[in-house]
Every structure is written in structure tokens, then in C-alpha cells.
Amino acid sequence: MLGRLQDRVAVVTGAARGIGAATAKRLAADGAKVAVLDLRKEACQDTVNAISAAGGHALAVGCDVRDAQQVEAAMQQVVARWGRLDILVNNAGIIRDNLLFRMSEDDWDMVMNVHLKGAFLCSRAAQRYMVEQRYGKIVNTSSTSALGNRGQANYATAKAGLQGFTRTLAIELGPFNINVNAVAPGFIVTDMTRAAAERVGMSFEEFERAAIERIPLRRAGKPEDVANVVAFLVSDEASYVSGQVIYINGARPQG
Ligand code: NAP
């Protein structure tokens, strides 16, 4: 049986590990050719190897999403290799958590640049091909932190910004048959949540247990929980879904 993303070409940013790696593998399992993009090309190799071993097609692309020239070159490289660009998942992200009074300008700028400027540059570069094709799917990675989270003034602001960015792109690009949506994960077990536990001085087990107590579905999320929703949003089964933010948080109330 052909996968539902057969012959589609996807770029997943921040795909060396965590949610991005799970998403790249899932899109490849659905038949897409996947550019695994991350800061360092060598770091992408594990994801690329896993996709190839499963019989899929993948390409490692080193690119800093904050840099317009690198982003343009990365998208060009993908189109030169596979002839089109159908799917962009803006997933690359970092945290620089601190309470406001301790937050440096650098903590603020870094987070804005990776999440917001990165999504802007990647989307602007990718839409050119998508508009020409009259076909495209963009998924931005927001977070439940967009609703407010102690110690994350920078990150919460960037993730809320991505929701406005998503709705605006859905309006501007809709006439070209391009769907733009966002996923907003809650507590997903990755290196990022491990770093968050470290910052508040808790063991990861303690941190996870405390989170699970507040999650009605009584478990932490896995990268695959997010990847599955992204795979739906970029498929033609979701072709009338655009401008939406899907929370993937086990029904955890925020705040
Ligand atoms: P992760 O494990 O830390 O992976 C993030 C990836 O992004 C890393 O491979 C990182 O590369 C890459 N990256 C960072 N800056 C980059 C840049 N300038 N250009 C290209 N790639 C860059 O994080 P994750 O938990 O999978 O998170 C993925 C996305 O989901 C992020 O946007 C995050 O904010 C969001 N999210 C996560 C959670 C959660 O609970 N984990 C919840 C809500 C939202 P390096 O390793 O080289 O730094």
C-alpha cells in the first residue's frame, strides 16, 4: 500500500533529535522524502540512518534557521535534490529559562531568533516553491507555554507569537492551496524537558512525576504523540484544516 505522503518532499527543522527526529521518521514512514535539518549536519546522521534502514529516503542538511542565507541555501538544496518542496515543519527550538529579573538580553534574543525568526525565514523560503506548485503544508511548533509559564517569559512569548504567525500565514497562503497549522505540545519527554528539570534542580523522575499529577491522561507525552498529529496535519486528510493550533497535552490545564 502506498503511504499517504508518497512522493511528497518534506523539510523538518531541528530533526537531529527529540520531536523533530520522531516527526522526520514518521513522515518518511508515510512515504515522504525527508530533509533532516539541524544546526550540525553530522548530528542529523542518526535520524537519516534510521529512515534509510526502514527503507525511506532522507537527506541530512546542516543549517542554522536564524540565518537567512543558510535557510535559502538549504531549501534550494532540497529542491535541487528532489524537485519540489511540499511540507515544512518548523520545529527547531531552544530554551533559555529564567525568571524575568534574571533574564539576560541574550536569553531573550536567542529564543526569539530560533523560534520566531527561524520559522519566519524557513516559511518565507519554502513558500516560494509551494506557491509555484499551488500546494504546500506548513506546521509550526508552538507550546502550551504560549498560555503562560513561570520562568519562560521569552519562550512563552515566542510560542504565542508563533500562533499569530500561523493564523496569518494561513490567511495569506490559503489562496495558493497551502495549509498552515500549529501544534502546541505539553510535557513531552525529550532532552529539552530534561534540561528544564535540571534548571529547577529536580531529578528528571521527580519532575516528570510532578507533571503527570497534573495531566488528566496520567502520562507524559512522547515525541511520537506529536509526530502523529503533524503527520495528519500535513496529509490530504487534513486538507480543510488551516489556521488551527492543536494542543497535544493530555488535557493538562495550563497555569
Ligand atoms: P530538543 O530535543 O532540544 O531538539 C531541538 C533541536 O533543535 C535540536 O536538535 C537542536 O540542535 C535544534 N536547533 C536548535 N537551534 C537550532 C537552530 N538555530 N537551527 C537549527 N536547529 C536548531 O527539543 P524538543 O523537545 O524535541 O523540541 C522540539 C520543538 O518542540 C521545539 O520547538 C520546542 O520548543 C517544542 N516543544 C517541546 C516540548 C517538550 O516538552 N519537549 C513542549 C512544547 C513544545 P542542537 O542539539 O544542536 O542544539
Coordinates of C-alpha atoms and ligand atoms in Angstrom, one line a residue:
M1 CA 0.0 0.0 0.0
L2 CA 1.3 3.5 -0.8
G3 CA 1.9 5.8 2.1
R4 CA -0.4 8.8 2.4
L5 CA 2.6 11.1 1.8
Q6 CA 4.0 9.2 -1.2
D7 CA 6.2 11.4 -3.4
R8 CA 5.9 14.4 -1.1
V9 CA 9.0 16.2 -0.1
A10 CA 9.4 17.4 3.5
V11 CA 11.8 19.6 5.5
V12 CA 11.8 19.1 9.3
T13 CA 13.9 21.6 11.2
G14 CA 15.6 20.6 14.5
A15 CA 15.3 17.0 13.4
A16 CA 18.5 15.6 14.8
R17 CA 16.7 14.6 18.0
G18 CA 13.5 14.8 20.1
I19 CA 10.2 15.7 18.5
G20 CA 11.8 16.7 15.2
A21 CA 13.5 13.3 14.8
A22 CA 10.3 11.4 15.6
T23 CA 8.4 13.6 13.1
A24 CA 11.0 13.1 10.3
K25 CA 10.8 9.3 10.8
R26 CA 7.0 9.4 10.9
L27 CA 6.7 11.4 7.7
A28 CA 9.2 9.1 6.0
A29 CA 7.3 6.1 7.1
D30 CA 4.2 7.7 5.4
G31 CA 6.2 7.8 2.2
A32 CA 7.7 11.3 2.2
K33 CA 11.3 12.1 1.2
V34 CA 12.6 14.0 4.2
A35 CA 15.3 16.6 4.6
V36 CA 16.5 16.2 8.2
L37 CA 17.7 19.7 9.0
D38 CA 19.6 20.7 12.1
L39 CA 22.4 23.1 13.3
R40 CA 25.1 20.5 12.6
K41 CA 24.9 18.2 9.6
E42 CA 26.7 15.4 11.4
A43 CA 24.1 15.5 14.2
C44 CA 21.4 14.6 11.6
Q45 CA 23.0 11.3 10.7
D46 CA 21.2 9.1 13.3
T47 CA 17.8 10.2 12.1
V48 CA 18.9 9.8 8.4
N49 CA 20.2 6.3 9.1
A50 CA 17.0 5.3 10.9
I51 CA 14.9 6.4 8.0
S52 CA 17.2 4.7 5.4
A53 CA 17.3 1.5 7.5
A54 CA 13.5 1.5 7.4
G55 CA 13.5 1.8 3.6
G56 CA 12.8 5.5 3.4
H57 CA 14.5 8.5 1.8
A58 CA 16.3 11.1 3.8
L59 CA 18.9 13.9 3.4
A60 CA 21.0 15.5 6.2
V61 CA 21.1 19.3 5.9
G62 CA 23.2 21.4 8.2
C63 CA 21.6 24.9 8.7
D64 CA 21.1 27.5 11.4
V65 CA 17.5 28.6 11.0
R66 CA 18.4 32.1 12.3
D67 CA 20.5 32.8 9.2
A68 CA 18.6 33.8 6.0
Q69 CA 21.4 32.8 3.6
Q70 CA 21.8 29.3 5.1
V71 CA 18.0 28.8 5.1
E72 CA 17.7 29.9 1.4
A73 CA 20.6 27.5 0.5
A74 CA 19.0 24.7 2.5
M75 CA 15.7 24.9 0.7
Q76 CA 17.4 25.2 -2.6
Q77 CA 19.4 22.1 -1.9
V78 CA 16.3 20.1 -1.1
V79 CA 14.5 21.2 -4.3
A80 CA 17.7 20.5 -6.3
R81 CA 17.7 17.0 -4.9
W82 CA 14.1 16.1 -5.1
G83 CA 12.5 18.6 -7.5
R84 CA 9.8 20.0 -5.1
L85 CA 9.0 21.1 -1.6
D86 CA 5.6 20.2 -0.2
I87 CA 5.9 20.1 3.6
L88 CA 7.7 22.3 6.1
V89 CA 7.7 21.5 9.8
N90 CA 9.2 24.4 11.8
N91 CA 10.3 22.5 14.9
A92 CA 13.8 23.8 15.8
G93 CA 13.8 25.2 19.3
I94 CA 15.8 26.1 22.4
I95 CA 15.0 27.1 25.9
R96 CA 16.8 29.8 27.9
D97 CA 14.6 29.8 31.0
N98 CA 14.9 32.3 33.8
L99 CA 12.7 34.5 35.9
L100 CA 12.2 37.9 34.3
F101 CA 14.5 39.8 36.7
R102 CA 17.3 37.4 35.9
M103 CA 16.7 37.1 32.2
S104 CA 19.5 38.5 30.0
E105 CA 19.0 40.2 26.7
D106 CA 20.9 37.3 25.2
D107 CA 18.4 34.8 26.6
W108 CA 15.6 36.8 25.1
D109 CA 17.2 37.3 21.7
M110 CA 18.4 33.7 21.3
V111 CA 14.9 32.3 22.0
M112 CA 13.2 34.9 19.7
N113 CA 15.7 34.3 16.9
V114 CA 15.5 30.5 16.9
H115 CA 11.7 30.1 17.3
L116 CA 10.3 33.2 15.6
K117 CA 12.9 34.4 13.2
G118 CA 13.7 30.8 12.3
A119 CA 10.1 30.0 11.5
F120 CA 9.8 33.2 9.5
L121 CA 12.9 32.6 7.4
C122 CA 12.1 29.0 6.7
S123 CA 8.5 29.7 5.8
R124 CA 9.4 32.6 3.6
A125 CA 12.0 30.5 1.8
A126 CA 9.7 27.4 1.4
Q127 CA 6.5 29.2 0.4
R128 CA 8.2 30.3 -2.9
Y129 CA 8.2 26.7 -4.1
M130 CA 4.8 25.9 -2.5
V131 CA 3.1 28.9 -4.2
E132 CA 4.6 27.9 -7.5
Q133 CA 3.3 24.3 -7.1
R134 CA -0.1 25.5 -5.7
Y135 CA 0.4 23.0 -2.9
G136 CA 2.0 23.1 0.5
K137 CA 1.7 22.3 4.2
I138 CA 3.4 24.2 7.0
V139 CA 3.3 23.2 10.6
N140 CA 4.7 25.4 13.3
T141 CA 5.6 24.2 16.7
S142 CA 4.1 26.2 19.5
S143 CA 3.7 25.0 23.1
T144 CA 1.3 25.1 26.0
S145 CA 3.8 27.6 27.4
A146 CA 2.1 30.1 24.9
L147 CA -0.6 30.4 27.6
G148 CA 2.0 31.5 30.2
N149 CA 4.6 29.6 32.1
R150 CA 6.8 30.7 35.1
G151 CA 10.4 31.2 34.1
Q152 CA 9.7 31.3 30.4
A153 CA 8.8 34.9 29.5
N154 CA 11.0 34.6 26.4
Y155 CA 9.8 31.1 25.3
A156 CA 6.1 31.7 26.1
T157 CA 6.2 35.0 24.1
A158 CA 7.8 33.2 21.1
K159 CA 5.4 30.3 21.3
A160 CA 2.4 32.7 21.5
G161 CA 3.9 34.7 18.6
L162 CA 4.0 31.5 16.5
Q163 CA 0.3 31.1 16.9
G164 CA -0.3 34.6 15.4
F165 CA 2.2 33.8 12.7
T166 CA 0.4 30.5 11.9
R167 CA -3.1 32.2 11.6
T168 CA -1.6 35.0 9.4
L169 CA 0.2 32.6 7.0
A170 CA -3.0 30.5 6.8
I171 CA -4.8 33.7 5.5
E172 CA -2.0 34.8 3.2
L173 CA -1.2 31.4 1.7
G174 CA -4.6 29.8 1.7
P175 CA -5.4 31.1 -1.8
F176 CA -2.4 29.1 -3.1
N177 CA -3.6 25.8 -1.6
I178 CA -1.2 26.0 1.3
N179 CA -2.4 24.8 4.7
V180 CA -0.7 26.3 7.8
N181 CA -1.3 24.9 11.2
A182 CA 0.5 24.7 14.6
V183 CA 0.9 22.0 17.2
A184 CA 1.2 23.0 20.8
P185 CA 2.8 20.2 22.8
G186 CA 2.6 20.0 26.6
F187 CA 5.1 17.8 28.6
I188 CA 6.9 15.7 26.1
V189 CA 9.9 13.6 27.2
T190 CA 13.0 14.9 25.3
D191 CA 16.4 16.5 26.1
M192 CA 14.5 19.8 26.4
T193 CA 12.4 18.6 29.3
R194 CA 15.4 17.0 30.9
A195 CA 17.2 20.4 30.7
A196 CA 14.1 22.1 32.2
A197 CA 14.2 19.7 35.2
E198 CA 17.9 20.4 35.7
R199 CA 17.3 24.1 35.8
V200 CA 14.8 23.8 38.6
G201 CA 17.1 21.5 40.5
M202 CA 14.9 18.4 40.3
S203 CA 15.8 14.9 39.1
F204 CA 14.0 14.1 35.9
E205 CA 11.9 11.4 37.6
E206 CA 10.7 13.9 40.2
F207 CA 10.0 16.5 37.6
E208 CA 8.1 14.0 35.4
R209 CA 6.1 12.7 38.3
A210 CA 5.0 16.2 39.3
A211 CA 3.9 16.9 35.8
I212 CA 2.0 13.7 35.4
E213 CA -0.1 14.5 38.6
R214 CA -1.5 17.5 36.7
I215 CA -2.1 15.6 33.4
P216 CA -5.6 14.1 33.2
L217 CA -4.4 11.3 30.8
R218 CA -1.9 10.4 33.6
R219 CA 1.2 10.0 31.4
A220 CA 3.9 12.2 29.9
G221 CA 3.9 12.7 26.2
K222 CA 6.3 11.0 23.8
P223 CA 7.8 12.6 20.7
E224 CA 5.7 10.2 18.6
D225 CA 2.5 11.7 20.1
V226 CA 3.4 15.0 18.4
A227 CA 4.7 13.3 15.3
N228 CA 1.4 11.5 14.7
V229 CA -0.5 14.8 14.8
V230 CA 1.9 16.5 12.5
A231 CA 1.6 13.6 10.1
F232 CA -2.1 14.1 10.0
L233 CA -1.9 17.8 9.5
V234 CA 0.4 17.5 6.5
S235 CA -1.7 14.8 4.9
D236 CA -4.5 15.4 2.5
E237 CA -6.9 14.0 5.1
A238 CA -6.5 17.4 6.8
S239 CA -6.8 19.4 3.6
Y240 CA -9.6 21.6 5.0
V241 CA -7.8 22.3 8.3
S242 CA -5.9 25.5 8.3
G243 CA -5.0 28.3 10.7
Q244 CA -5.5 26.0 13.7
V245 CA -3.5 25.3 16.8
I246 CA -3.8 21.7 18.1
Y247 CA -2.8 21.2 21.7
I248 CA -1.2 17.9 22.5
N249 CA -1.0 17.9 26.2
G250 CA -3.1 15.1 27.7
A251 CA -5.7 17.7 28.7
R252 CA -3.4 19.3 31.1
P253 CA -4.8 22.7 32.3
Q254 CA -2.1 25.4 31.9
G255 CA -1.1 27.8 34.6
Ligands
NAP1 P1 15.3 19.2 21.5 O1 15.3 17.7 21.9 O2 16.1 20.1 22.3 O3 15.6 19.3 20.0 C1 15.6 20.6 19.4 C2 16.5 20.5 18.1 O4 16.5 21.8 17.5 C3 18.0 20.2 18.5 O5 18.4 19.1 17.6 C4 18.7 21.5 18.2 O6 20.0 21.3 17.8 C5 17.9 22.1 17.1 N1 18.1 23.5 17.0 C6 18.3 24.4 18.0 N2 18.6 25.6 17.5 C7 18.7 25.5 16.1 C8 18.9 26.4 15.0 N3 19.3 27.6 15.3 N4 18.9 25.9 13.8 C9 18.6 24.6 13.6 N5 18.3 23.7 14.5 C10 18.4 24.1 15.8 O7 13.8 19.7 21.7 P2 12.4 19.0 21.6 O8 11.9 18.9 22.9 O9 12.4 17.9 20.6 O10 11.6 20.3 21.0 C11 11.2 20.4 19.6 C12 10.2 21.6 19.5 O11 9.1 21.3 20.3 C13 10.8 22.9 20.0 O12 10.3 24.0 19.1 C14 10.2 23.0 21.3 O13 10.1 24.4 21.8 C15 8.8 22.4 21.1 N6 8.2 21.9 22.3 C16 8.8 20.9 23.1 C17 8.1 20.5 24.2 C18 8.6 19.4 25.1 O14 8.0 19.1 26.2 N7 9.7 18.8 24.8 C19 6.9 21.0 24.6 C20 6.3 22.0 23.8 C21 7.0 22.4 22.6 P3 21.3 21.3 18.9 O15 21.1 20.0 19.5 O16 22.5 21.5 18.0 O17 21.0 22.4 19.8

